[in-house]
Amino acid sequence: MIKIEITSPSQCYIDSITPTELEVLKRELTFTDTGVMFNLKALKKNHWLQQNQPHIYEARLKELNGKLVTCMLQFDDKAGKYWFRPGSIPYIKERMAVEVTNLIKYPEPRKIAWRKVLPFDLYPYQHKSVESLIGAFHACVEICTGGGKTAILLTIARELGLRTVIVTPSKSIFLEVIKKFEYHFGKNNVGAFGNGRKNIGKRFTVCISKSLTMIKEDTPEYEFFSKTQALLSDESHLNAATTLENVFYGVLKDVPYRFFVSGTQVRGDGKEALLHSIVGEKVFDLTTKEAIAGGYICPVKFIVFDTTSPDLKNYGDPLKAKRKHFLYNSNIASIAAKIANSAWSHGGESTLILVEELCQIQMIIDKLTVPYGYAHSAAKKDAAKFGLVPTKSEEMVEAFNKGEIKVLIGTSCISTGTNMYPCHNTVNCVGGASEVRTKQGAVGRSVRLLEKSEFKDLHKVKPFSRVYDFNVNNVKRMVDHLDKRIAMYKETTDDIKYIKATT
């Protein structure tokens, strides 16, 4: 049996282990970075660099090979012991016998009063999530998009009443969370760090993770955040892996209470072992299908249009192939616009169109005949190339929720962590096979109950939401991508229809 002693929230030491157990543990704590693997393949195909600049090629090859495989088990020469991250312990326990001693001192919770109480009672699964997280000290829950994760964060913050940092991965989520915390606890209790704001010293501080990575040691900001008593993280898997490490093993490395709430605890870069080491044990989960069955979120129906790519070239680069055959596909843009025009003109329904690149916005709005808006995070000069202007995503989302615009087209700046209610129709013009972009993007933006919106009376009722997707049937790689998205859709429902498109 392996004997482990947790000495801090970010470090645990092995006191006893056999050589055989050590080898097994090393395998469990080793991962391959698929992003680096992709870059290695591309580098090896770069024959020009190999022939004309061999020294640069060899240096780059050595650098990438050094980053390809990572073992999170480290040896401390001074202590004479191996150590790793405590969040990995629950996953190791699934494979090996482990005895754990926890030396962390946890401050006593000091429950505080609401400034304004939640306008609803928590669902049973939300109560269970709160209780399980607090009881575990360091853990995560996986709650489907639309399942009320912010209410869980608010309740934990209230129950603990400690100096707490709330970490968000993006501006859009940051703005949503800080709005809720200020409303329910009062602005005098809530600080903000990110998006140009540096207001610290409050009981609760909402942050953008990237902003935390910029903090230097021996500064007032570092002193404040390093001594917080609890951290709450929303959608942590959306952060880059280096950001995850720099935040939770950097300035926040000594925060004792550590809770992570997300729509999914998976990554697409092979670094799930790293994510697990940060978020800890998953103590509760609620799938989209379970949430629909419980009446917690809106049912979804899927419709797939069968179409083709006008570009008949075969591209070896998968990213270029996706751009040429899916993102830049004029047939898809035309169908998306037709859906949106018809939905409002004939059905009085609103439509969300999710895209990946600015040119898609331009292609679609050229064909729209109903009031629309768009949201992106591109610079003014980049937007101008496509006849677009800079936008504030929060203003566009509010206009959509209020019914001031009937169609909202948005990039990744609104595809996760953004509360949109009148999505009678959602058009997935992102494609690909990303679990995050599919589940939390197209599906996640569609499932919020309209009756939960303060503007519900301004819209047609929404008994269900339709999600539209596309089968580019003359390009095998695009068909393969769709098959993977369909598998994700089937985790929600089997109500999937296929239609032959006319453009």
Short mmCIF file of C-alpha atoms in Angstrom, two decimals:
data_model
loop_
_atom_site.label_atom_id
_atom_site.label_comp_id
_atom_site.label_asym_id
_atom_site.label_seq_id
_atom_site.Cartn_x
_atom_site.Cartn_y
_atom_site.Cartn_z
CA MET A 1 0.00 0.00 0.00
CA ILE A 2 1.26 3.47 -0.92
CA LYS A 3 1.39 5.89 2.01
CA ILE A 4 0.85 9.53 1.07
CA GLU A 5 1.04 12.67 3.21
CA ILE A 6 -0.68 15.84 1.93
CA THR A 7 1.47 18.71 3.13
CA SER A 8 -0.22 21.55 1.22
CA PRO A 9 -3.15 22.08 -1.18
CA SER A 10 -0.77 21.68 -4.12
CA GLN A 11 1.72 19.08 -2.90
CA CYS A 12 1.69 15.60 -1.39
CA TYR A 13 4.67 13.36 -0.57
CA ILE A 14 5.06 9.61 -0.78
CA ASP A 15 6.25 8.12 2.51
CA SER A 16 6.16 4.47 1.50
CA ILE A 17 6.11 2.76 -1.90
CA THR A 18 7.53 -0.40 -3.49
CA PRO A 19 9.49 -0.34 -6.77
CA THR A 20 6.59 -2.04 -8.57
CA GLU A 21 4.09 0.47 -7.18
CA LEU A 22 6.39 3.30 -8.21
CA GLU A 23 6.40 2.16 -11.83
CA VAL A 24 2.60 1.87 -11.87
CA LEU A 25 2.27 5.32 -10.30
CA LYS A 26 4.59 6.86 -12.88
CA ARG A 27 2.39 5.49 -15.66
CA GLU A 28 -0.75 6.85 -14.00
CA LEU A 29 0.78 10.31 -13.70
CA THR A 30 2.17 10.50 -17.24
CA PHE A 31 0.37 12.05 -20.19
CA THR A 32 1.10 12.83 -23.84
CA ASP A 33 0.34 16.31 -25.15
CA THR A 34 -1.57 15.77 -28.40
CA GLY A 35 -1.06 19.42 -29.34
CA VAL A 36 2.70 18.92 -29.26
CA MET A 37 2.25 15.68 -31.19
CA PHE A 38 0.41 17.58 -33.94
CA ASN A 39 3.18 20.21 -34.08
CA LEU A 40 5.81 17.48 -34.31
CA LYS A 41 4.07 15.90 -37.28
CA ALA A 42 3.86 19.28 -39.00
CA LEU A 43 7.53 20.00 -38.30
CA LYS A 44 8.66 16.67 -39.73
CA LYS A 45 6.77 17.46 -42.92
CA ASN A 46 8.58 20.78 -43.26
CA HIS A 47 11.24 19.60 -45.69
CA TRP A 48 12.26 23.15 -46.61
CA LEU A 49 13.25 23.90 -43.01
CA GLN A 50 15.12 20.60 -42.73
CA GLN A 51 17.14 21.29 -45.86
CA ASN A 52 17.73 25.05 -45.57
CA GLN A 53 17.90 25.66 -41.81
CA PRO A 54 18.82 22.31 -40.22
CA HIS A 55 20.05 23.89 -36.97
CA ILE A 56 16.68 25.60 -36.38
CA TYR A 57 14.89 22.40 -37.34
CA GLU A 58 16.91 20.29 -34.89
CA ALA A 59 16.47 22.82 -32.07
CA ARG A 60 12.73 22.93 -32.62
CA LEU A 61 12.56 19.12 -32.84
CA LYS A 62 14.43 18.77 -29.54
CA GLU A 63 12.17 21.34 -27.88
CA LEU A 64 8.96 19.62 -28.97
CA ASN A 65 10.19 16.13 -28.08
CA GLY A 66 10.98 17.45 -24.62
CA LYS A 67 7.39 18.65 -24.21
CA LEU A 68 5.64 15.65 -25.75
CA VAL A 69 5.45 13.44 -22.66
CA THR A 70 5.11 14.75 -19.11
CA CYS A 71 5.29 12.83 -15.85
CA MET A 72 3.73 14.68 -12.93
CA LEU A 73 5.58 12.55 -10.38
CA GLN A 74 8.61 14.55 -9.23
CA PHE A 75 11.50 13.82 -6.88
CA ASP A 76 12.43 16.29 -4.13
CA ASP A 77 16.18 15.93 -3.59
CA LYS A 78 16.10 17.89 -0.35
CA ALA A 79 13.34 15.80 1.22
CA GLY A 80 14.49 12.58 -0.44
CA LYS A 81 10.91 11.76 -1.47
CA TYR A 82 8.67 11.67 -4.51
CA TRP A 83 5.77 14.14 -4.65
CA PHE A 84 2.81 14.99 -6.88
CA ARG A 85 -0.43 16.98 -6.82
CA PRO A 86 -3.12 15.99 -4.26
CA GLY A 87 -5.90 16.32 -6.85
CA SER A 88 -4.59 13.15 -8.52
CA ILE A 89 -5.10 10.99 -5.42
CA PRO A 90 -8.76 10.02 -6.11
CA TYR A 91 -7.82 8.83 -9.60
CA ILE A 92 -4.85 6.85 -8.31
CA LYS A 93 -7.13 5.17 -5.78
CA GLU A 94 -9.05 3.66 -8.70
CA ARG A 95 -5.94 1.66 -9.63
CA MET A 96 -3.91 1.25 -6.43
CA ALA A 97 -4.27 0.85 -2.67
CA VAL A 98 -3.51 4.17 -0.99
CA GLU A 99 -3.37 5.39 2.60
CA VAL A 100 -3.61 9.19 2.91
CA THR A 101 -2.78 11.56 5.77
CA ASN A 102 -3.98 15.14 5.27
CA LEU A 103 -2.03 17.83 7.16
CA ILE A 104 -3.86 20.85 5.67
CA LYS A 105 -5.52 23.19 8.18
CA TYR A 106 -8.93 24.32 6.94
CA PRO A 107 -10.40 27.56 8.32
CA GLU A 108 -13.82 27.32 9.98
CA PRO A 109 -16.71 28.37 7.70
CA ARG A 110 -18.52 31.59 8.67
CA LYS A 111 -21.88 31.56 6.92
CA ILE A 112 -23.02 35.02 5.86
CA ALA A 113 -26.40 36.54 4.97
CA TRP A 114 -27.60 37.25 1.48
CA ARG A 115 -28.02 40.85 0.45
CA LYS A 116 -30.70 39.56 -1.92
CA VAL A 117 -31.70 35.91 -1.61
CA LEU A 118 -31.78 33.63 -4.63
CA PRO A 119 -35.15 34.03 -6.39
CA PHE A 120 -35.67 30.26 -6.39
CA ASP A 121 -35.05 27.20 -4.27
CA LEU A 122 -32.08 25.10 -5.28
CA TYR A 123 -32.88 21.90 -7.11
CA PRO A 124 -31.98 18.70 -5.22
CA TYR A 125 -28.91 18.13 -7.43
CA GLN A 126 -27.68 21.64 -6.65
CA HIS A 127 -28.03 20.99 -2.90
CA LYS A 128 -26.19 17.70 -3.37
CA SER A 129 -23.40 19.43 -5.30
CA VAL A 130 -22.91 22.06 -2.59
CA GLU A 131 -22.87 19.52 0.22
CA SER A 132 -20.55 17.11 -1.60
CA LEU A 133 -18.06 19.79 -2.56
CA ILE A 134 -17.80 21.37 0.88
CA GLY A 135 -17.53 17.95 2.47
CA ALA A 136 -14.65 16.98 0.19
CA PHE A 137 -12.58 20.19 0.72
CA HIS A 138 -11.03 19.75 -2.76
CA ALA A 139 -13.29 18.40 -5.51
CA CYS A 140 -15.27 19.08 -8.67
CA VAL A 141 -18.76 18.57 -10.03
CA GLU A 142 -19.82 18.18 -13.64
CA ILE A 143 -23.14 19.90 -14.27
CA CYS A 144 -24.48 20.25 -17.81
CA THR A 145 -24.75 23.70 -19.33
CA GLY A 146 -27.94 25.42 -18.20
CA GLY A 147 -27.98 23.42 -14.99
CA GLY A 148 -27.42 26.41 -12.71
CA LYS A 149 -23.72 26.21 -11.89
CA THR A 150 -23.57 29.86 -10.82
CA ALA A 151 -26.19 29.21 -8.14
CA ILE A 152 -23.93 26.46 -6.79
CA LEU A 153 -20.97 28.85 -6.66
CA LEU A 154 -23.04 31.54 -4.93
CA THR A 155 -24.32 29.09 -2.32
CA ILE A 156 -20.87 27.69 -1.53
CA ALA A 157 -19.51 31.23 -1.15
CA ARG A 158 -22.32 32.05 1.27
CA GLU A 159 -21.99 28.83 3.27
CA LEU A 160 -18.23 29.28 3.74
CA GLY A 161 -18.25 33.07 4.15
CA LEU A 162 -14.44 33.09 3.80
CA ARG A 163 -12.11 35.24 1.72
CA THR A 164 -12.83 33.62 -1.62
CA VAL A 165 -11.49 34.01 -5.15
CA ILE A 166 -13.82 33.03 -8.00
CA VAL A 167 -11.82 32.12 -11.12
CA THR A 168 -13.41 32.39 -14.57
CA PRO A 169 -11.79 31.50 -17.92
CA SER A 170 -13.13 34.33 -20.09
CA LYS A 171 -14.49 37.85 -20.15
CA SER A 172 -18.05 36.73 -20.90
CA ILE A 173 -18.19 34.32 -17.95
CA PHE A 174 -16.42 36.87 -15.74
CA LEU A 175 -19.09 39.48 -16.48
CA GLU A 176 -21.94 37.03 -15.86
CA VAL A 177 -20.51 35.84 -12.54
CA ILE A 178 -19.58 39.24 -11.14
CA LYS A 179 -23.05 40.55 -11.95
CA LYS A 180 -24.60 37.73 -9.89
CA PHE A 181 -22.18 38.07 -6.98
CA GLU A 182 -22.68 41.83 -6.74
CA TYR A 183 -26.45 41.42 -6.86
CA HIS A 184 -26.69 38.73 -4.19
CA PHE A 185 -23.90 39.90 -1.84
CA GLY A 186 -23.67 43.64 -2.52
CA LYS A 187 -20.89 45.55 -4.28
CA ASN A 188 -19.19 46.29 -0.96
CA ASN A 189 -18.48 42.56 -0.57
CA VAL A 190 -17.35 41.85 -4.13
CA GLY A 191 -14.11 42.78 -5.87
CA ALA A 192 -13.00 42.18 -9.45
CA PHE A 193 -9.67 41.41 -11.09
CA GLY A 194 -9.63 41.36 -14.88
CA ASN A 195 -11.05 43.18 -17.89
CA GLY A 196 -9.29 46.36 -16.75
CA ARG A 197 -10.47 46.10 -13.15
CA LYS A 198 -8.15 45.62 -10.16
CA ASN A 199 -10.43 45.92 -7.16
CA ILE A 200 -9.10 43.66 -4.41
CA GLY A 201 -9.46 43.44 -0.63
CA LYS A 202 -13.09 42.29 -0.60
CA ARG A 203 -14.57 39.09 0.85
CA PHE A 204 -15.28 37.74 -2.65
CA THR A 205 -13.11 38.52 -5.69
CA VAL A 206 -14.18 37.49 -9.20
CA CYS A 207 -11.21 37.07 -11.57
CA ILE A 208 -10.28 36.20 -15.11
CA SER A 209 -7.70 33.41 -14.93
CA LYS A 210 -5.38 34.99 -17.48
CA SER A 211 -5.20 38.15 -15.33
CA LEU A 212 -4.05 36.06 -12.36
CA THR A 213 -1.13 34.70 -14.38
CA MET A 214 0.16 38.26 -14.83
CA ILE A 215 0.56 38.93 -11.09
CA LYS A 216 4.16 39.31 -9.96
CA GLU A 217 5.48 38.10 -6.63
CA ASP A 218 6.18 40.69 -3.94
CA THR A 219 3.18 42.80 -4.99
CA PRO A 220 0.03 43.67 -3.00
CA GLU A 221 -2.04 41.62 -5.46
CA TYR A 222 0.09 38.52 -4.97
CA GLU A 223 -0.03 38.96 -1.20
CA PHE A 224 -3.83 39.24 -1.25
CA PHE A 225 -4.62 36.32 -3.56
CA SER A 226 -2.03 33.95 -2.05
CA LYS A 227 -3.72 34.33 1.34
CA THR A 228 -7.31 33.76 0.25
CA GLN A 229 -9.02 30.88 2.03
CA ALA A 230 -11.19 29.35 -0.70
CA LEU A 231 -11.24 29.22 -4.47
CA LEU A 232 -14.20 28.56 -6.73
CA SER A 233 -13.54 27.87 -10.40
CA ASP A 234 -16.11 28.03 -13.17
CA GLU A 235 -15.47 26.07 -16.39
CA SER A 236 -11.81 25.49 -15.56
CA HIS A 237 -11.34 23.08 -18.48
CA LEU A 238 -11.67 26.01 -20.89
CA ASN A 239 -8.32 27.44 -19.78
CA ALA A 240 -5.11 26.69 -21.60
CA ALA A 241 -3.11 24.05 -19.73
CA THR A 242 -0.32 26.51 -18.91
CA THR A 243 -2.89 28.93 -17.48
CA LEU A 244 -4.34 26.18 -15.29
CA GLU A 245 -0.92 25.39 -13.84
CA ASN A 246 0.14 29.00 -13.44
CA VAL A 247 -3.04 29.95 -11.59
CA PHE A 248 -3.82 26.99 -9.36
CA TYR A 249 -0.21 25.98 -8.71
CA GLY A 250 1.06 29.54 -8.75
CA VAL A 251 -0.48 32.46 -6.90
CA LEU A 252 -3.32 30.22 -5.56
CA LYS A 253 -1.16 27.23 -4.64
CA ASP A 254 -1.80 27.51 -0.88
CA VAL A 255 -5.57 28.15 -0.91
CA PRO A 256 -7.04 25.31 1.22
CA TYR A 257 -10.66 25.00 0.00
CA ARG A 258 -10.65 24.22 -3.76
CA PHE A 259 -13.90 23.71 -5.69
CA PHE A 260 -14.38 23.34 -9.43
CA VAL A 261 -17.72 23.53 -11.25
CA SER A 262 -17.87 22.75 -14.95
CA GLY A 263 -20.06 21.50 -17.78
CA THR A 264 -17.48 18.86 -18.56
CA GLN A 265 -14.21 17.79 -16.94
CA VAL A 266 -12.50 16.70 -20.14
CA ARG A 267 -9.92 18.25 -22.46
CA GLY A 268 -9.11 17.68 -26.11
CA ASP A 269 -5.33 18.02 -25.83
CA GLY A 270 -4.46 14.80 -23.99
CA LYS A 271 -3.96 16.64 -20.69
CA GLU A 272 -6.87 15.22 -18.72
CA ALA A 273 -4.44 13.83 -16.14
CA LEU A 274 -3.24 17.39 -15.55
CA LEU A 275 -6.82 18.65 -15.29
CA HIS A 276 -7.66 15.90 -12.80
CA SER A 277 -4.64 16.84 -10.68
CA ILE A 278 -6.07 20.34 -10.40
CA VAL A 279 -9.83 19.75 -10.00
CA GLY A 280 -9.65 16.69 -7.76
CA GLU A 281 -12.33 14.06 -7.32
CA LYS A 282 -15.62 14.37 -9.20
CA VAL A 283 -18.25 14.11 -6.45
CA PHE A 284 -21.39 14.66 -8.52
CA ASP A 285 -22.47 14.90 -12.14
CA LEU A 286 -25.65 15.73 -14.03
CA THR A 287 -25.89 15.01 -17.77
CA THR A 288 -27.93 16.99 -20.25
CA LYS A 289 -30.27 14.04 -20.74
CA GLU A 290 -30.83 13.74 -16.98
CA ALA A 291 -31.44 17.48 -16.67
CA ILE A 292 -34.02 17.42 -19.49
CA ALA A 293 -35.78 14.43 -17.93
CA GLY A 294 -35.95 16.31 -14.63
CA GLY A 295 -37.40 19.41 -16.26
CA TYR A 296 -34.40 21.50 -15.26
CA ILE A 297 -33.50 22.56 -18.82
CA CYS A 298 -35.21 22.78 -22.19
CA PRO A 299 -35.59 19.70 -24.46
CA VAL A 300 -33.62 19.76 -27.72
CA LYS A 301 -34.32 18.44 -31.20
CA PHE A 302 -31.56 18.09 -33.80
CA ILE A 303 -31.87 18.67 -37.54
CA VAL A 304 -29.00 17.91 -39.93
CA PHE A 305 -28.99 19.42 -43.41
CA ASP A 306 -27.32 17.35 -46.11
CA THR A 307 -25.20 19.60 -48.32
CA THR A 308 -21.91 19.76 -50.21
CA SER A 309 -18.72 21.78 -50.36
CA PRO A 310 -18.30 23.95 -53.46
CA ASP A 311 -14.52 23.54 -53.05
CA LEU A 312 -13.50 20.23 -54.61
CA LYS A 313 -9.85 20.30 -53.50
CA ASN A 314 -8.44 17.72 -51.10
CA TYR A 315 -6.55 19.40 -48.24
CA GLY A 316 -4.11 17.36 -46.17
CA ASP A 317 -4.08 19.83 -43.29
CA PRO A 318 -7.21 19.06 -41.21
CA LEU A 319 -7.57 22.67 -40.01
CA LYS A 320 -7.37 24.01 -43.54
CA ALA A 321 -9.81 21.35 -44.70
CA LYS A 322 -12.32 22.44 -42.05
CA ARG A 323 -11.98 26.08 -43.04
CA LYS A 324 -12.35 25.49 -46.76
CA HIS A 325 -15.09 22.87 -46.67
CA PHE A 326 -17.11 23.93 -43.62
CA LEU A 327 -16.36 27.40 -42.26
CA TYR A 328 -16.02 29.08 -45.67
CA ASN A 329 -18.81 26.99 -47.21
CA SER A 330 -21.27 29.31 -48.98
CA ASN A 331 -23.95 26.58 -48.95
CA ILE A 332 -23.84 26.42 -45.14
CA ALA A 333 -23.98 30.22 -44.85
CA SER A 334 -27.03 30.32 -47.15
CA ILE A 335 -28.87 27.62 -45.21
CA ALA A 336 -28.08 29.30 -41.88
CA ALA A 337 -29.51 32.61 -43.14
CA LYS A 338 -32.63 30.89 -44.53
CA ILE A 339 -33.26 29.20 -41.18
CA ALA A 340 -32.98 32.51 -39.34
CA ASN A 341 -35.10 34.48 -41.83
CA SER A 342 -37.88 31.89 -41.89
CA ALA A 343 -37.84 31.32 -38.12
CA TRP A 344 -38.70 34.94 -37.39
CA SER A 345 -40.77 35.84 -40.46
CA HIS A 346 -43.00 32.77 -40.32
CA GLY A 347 -42.72 31.52 -36.76
CA GLY A 348 -41.86 34.51 -34.60
CA GLU A 349 -38.84 32.59 -33.28
CA SER A 350 -35.34 33.83 -32.47
CA THR A 351 -32.16 32.21 -33.77
CA LEU A 352 -28.61 31.95 -32.48
CA ILE A 353 -25.91 31.24 -35.06
CA LEU A 354 -22.53 30.11 -33.72
CA VAL A 355 -19.51 30.65 -35.96
CA GLU A 356 -15.75 30.41 -35.63
CA GLU A 357 -14.37 33.10 -37.94
CA LEU A 358 -15.25 36.67 -38.86
CA CYS A 359 -15.75 35.93 -42.54
CA GLN A 360 -18.66 33.65 -41.61
CA ILE A 361 -20.44 36.58 -39.96
CA GLN A 362 -20.04 38.62 -43.13
CA MET A 363 -21.24 35.73 -45.34
CA ILE A 364 -24.38 35.23 -43.26
CA ILE A 365 -25.45 38.83 -42.62
CA ASP A 366 -25.33 39.52 -46.37
CA LYS A 367 -28.26 37.11 -46.65
CA LEU A 368 -30.32 38.10 -43.58
CA THR A 369 -33.61 39.98 -43.94
CA VAL A 370 -34.54 40.19 -40.24
CA PRO A 371 -33.11 42.29 -37.36
CA TYR A 372 -29.74 40.88 -36.32
CA GLY A 373 -26.66 41.55 -34.25
CA TYR A 374 -23.25 39.96 -34.02
CA ALA A 375 -20.65 39.44 -31.31
CA HIS A 376 -16.92 38.89 -31.66
CA SER A 377 -13.74 39.79 -29.82
CA ALA A 378 -11.60 40.77 -32.81
CA ALA A 379 -9.66 44.01 -33.06
CA LYS A 380 -11.14 46.92 -35.02
CA LYS A 381 -8.75 46.55 -37.96
CA ASP A 382 -9.39 42.81 -38.25
CA ALA A 383 -13.16 43.28 -38.12
CA ALA A 384 -13.01 46.04 -40.74
CA LYS A 385 -11.58 43.59 -43.29
CA PHE A 386 -15.02 41.98 -43.38
CA GLY A 387 -17.08 45.14 -43.09
CA LEU A 388 -17.72 44.55 -39.39
CA VAL A 389 -17.37 46.83 -36.38
CA PRO A 390 -16.19 46.02 -32.82
CA THR A 391 -18.96 44.83 -30.53
CA LYS A 392 -19.52 44.29 -26.82
CA SER A 393 -20.70 40.74 -26.40
CA GLU A 394 -22.63 41.48 -23.21
CA GLU A 395 -24.63 44.20 -24.98
CA MET A 396 -25.42 41.95 -27.93
CA VAL A 397 -26.54 39.12 -25.65
CA GLU A 398 -28.77 41.50 -23.71
CA ALA A 399 -30.31 42.80 -26.94
CA PHE A 400 -30.99 39.21 -27.99
CA ASN A 401 -32.51 38.29 -24.62
CA LYS A 402 -34.73 41.40 -24.75
CA GLY A 403 -35.89 40.59 -28.28
CA GLU A 404 -34.43 43.78 -29.75
CA ILE A 405 -32.65 41.63 -32.31
CA LYS A 406 -34.08 38.37 -33.64
CA VAL A 407 -30.83 36.80 -34.80
CA LEU A 408 -27.53 36.77 -32.93
CA ILE A 409 -24.37 35.58 -34.68
CA GLY A 410 -21.42 34.98 -32.40
CA THR A 411 -17.93 33.57 -32.21
CA SER A 412 -16.36 31.82 -29.22
CA CYS A 413 -16.81 34.99 -27.15
CA ILE A 414 -20.42 33.91 -26.52
CA SER A 415 -20.31 30.16 -27.19
CA THR A 416 -19.66 29.19 -23.54
CA GLY A 417 -20.72 30.57 -20.19
CA THR A 418 -23.22 33.06 -21.65
CA ASN A 419 -26.87 33.03 -20.57
CA MET A 420 -29.09 33.19 -23.64
CA TYR A 421 -32.75 32.28 -23.26
CA PRO A 422 -34.77 32.82 -26.48
CA CYS A 423 -32.80 30.28 -28.54
CA HIS A 424 -35.74 28.69 -30.32
CA ASN A 425 -33.20 27.75 -32.96
CA THR A 426 -29.42 27.35 -32.77
CA VAL A 427 -27.35 26.87 -35.91
CA ASN A 428 -23.98 25.18 -35.45
CA CYS A 429 -21.69 26.72 -38.06
CA VAL A 430 -18.58 25.76 -36.06
CA GLY A 431 -18.31 22.14 -37.14
CA GLY A 432 -15.30 20.10 -36.03
CA ALA A 433 -15.33 17.41 -33.39
CA SER A 434 -14.60 19.32 -30.20
CA GLU A 435 -16.62 18.12 -27.23
CA VAL A 436 -16.47 21.54 -25.59
CA ARG A 437 -17.51 23.46 -28.72
CA THR A 438 -20.35 21.00 -29.39
CA LYS A 439 -21.77 20.24 -25.95
CA GLN A 440 -21.22 23.62 -24.34
CA GLY A 441 -21.55 25.54 -27.57
CA ALA A 442 -24.45 24.47 -29.76
CA VAL A 443 -26.23 22.34 -27.17
CA GLY A 444 -25.36 24.36 -24.09
CA ARG A 445 -26.51 27.71 -25.49
CA SER A 446 -29.87 26.19 -26.48
CA VAL A 447 -31.15 24.58 -23.30
CA ARG A 448 -31.88 27.38 -20.86
CA LEU A 449 -35.54 27.58 -19.91
CA LEU A 450 -37.11 30.72 -21.34
CA GLU A 451 -39.40 31.05 -18.32
CA LYS A 452 -36.30 31.71 -16.20
CA SER A 453 -35.62 34.93 -18.14
CA GLU A 454 -36.84 38.29 -16.89
CA PHE A 455 -37.73 39.05 -20.51
CA LYS A 456 -39.77 35.89 -21.11
CA ASP A 457 -42.95 37.83 -21.90
CA LEU A 458 -41.22 39.49 -24.86
CA HIS A 459 -40.84 36.18 -26.69
CA LYS A 460 -42.83 33.31 -28.10
CA VAL A 461 -42.94 30.36 -25.71
CA LYS A 462 -40.10 27.86 -26.05
CA PRO A 463 -41.26 24.28 -25.35
CA PHE A 464 -38.09 22.95 -27.01
CA SER A 465 -35.10 24.20 -28.95
CA ARG A 466 -33.91 23.08 -32.38
CA VAL A 467 -30.21 22.68 -33.08
CA TYR A 468 -29.21 22.66 -36.75
CA ASP A 469 -26.04 21.09 -38.13
CA PHE A 470 -24.61 20.19 -41.53
CA ASN A 471 -23.42 17.08 -43.33
CA VAL A 472 -20.91 18.07 -46.01
CA ASN A 473 -21.38 14.79 -47.82
CA ASN A 474 -18.69 15.14 -50.49
CA VAL A 475 -15.82 15.51 -48.01
CA LYS A 476 -15.04 12.44 -45.90
CA ARG A 477 -13.24 14.36 -43.14
CA MET A 478 -16.32 16.58 -42.67
CA VAL A 479 -18.56 13.51 -42.55
CA ASP A 480 -16.30 11.98 -39.91
CA HIS A 481 -16.48 15.18 -37.85
CA LEU A 482 -20.29 15.15 -38.07
CA ASP A 483 -20.40 11.52 -36.92
CA LYS A 484 -18.54 12.56 -33.76
CA ARG A 485 -20.92 15.47 -33.17
CA ILE A 486 -23.91 13.19 -33.72
CA ALA A 487 -22.55 10.84 -31.04
CA MET A 488 -22.46 13.82 -28.66
CA TYR A 489 -25.98 14.87 -29.66
CA LYS A 490 -27.23 11.37 -28.91
CA GLU A 491 -26.11 11.82 -25.32
CA THR A 492 -28.98 14.31 -25.14
CA THR A 493 -31.67 12.72 -27.34
CA ASP A 494 -32.27 10.36 -30.25
CA ASP A 495 -34.53 12.97 -31.88
CA ILE A 496 -32.25 13.65 -34.87
CA LYS A 497 -33.66 14.28 -38.35
CA TYR A 498 -31.84 14.53 -41.67
CA ILE A 499 -32.98 16.87 -44.45
CA LYS A 500 -31.73 17.27 -48.02
CA ALA A 501 -30.79 20.93 -48.35
CA THR A 502 -31.68 23.26 -51.22
CA THR A 503 -29.55 26.39 -51.49
#
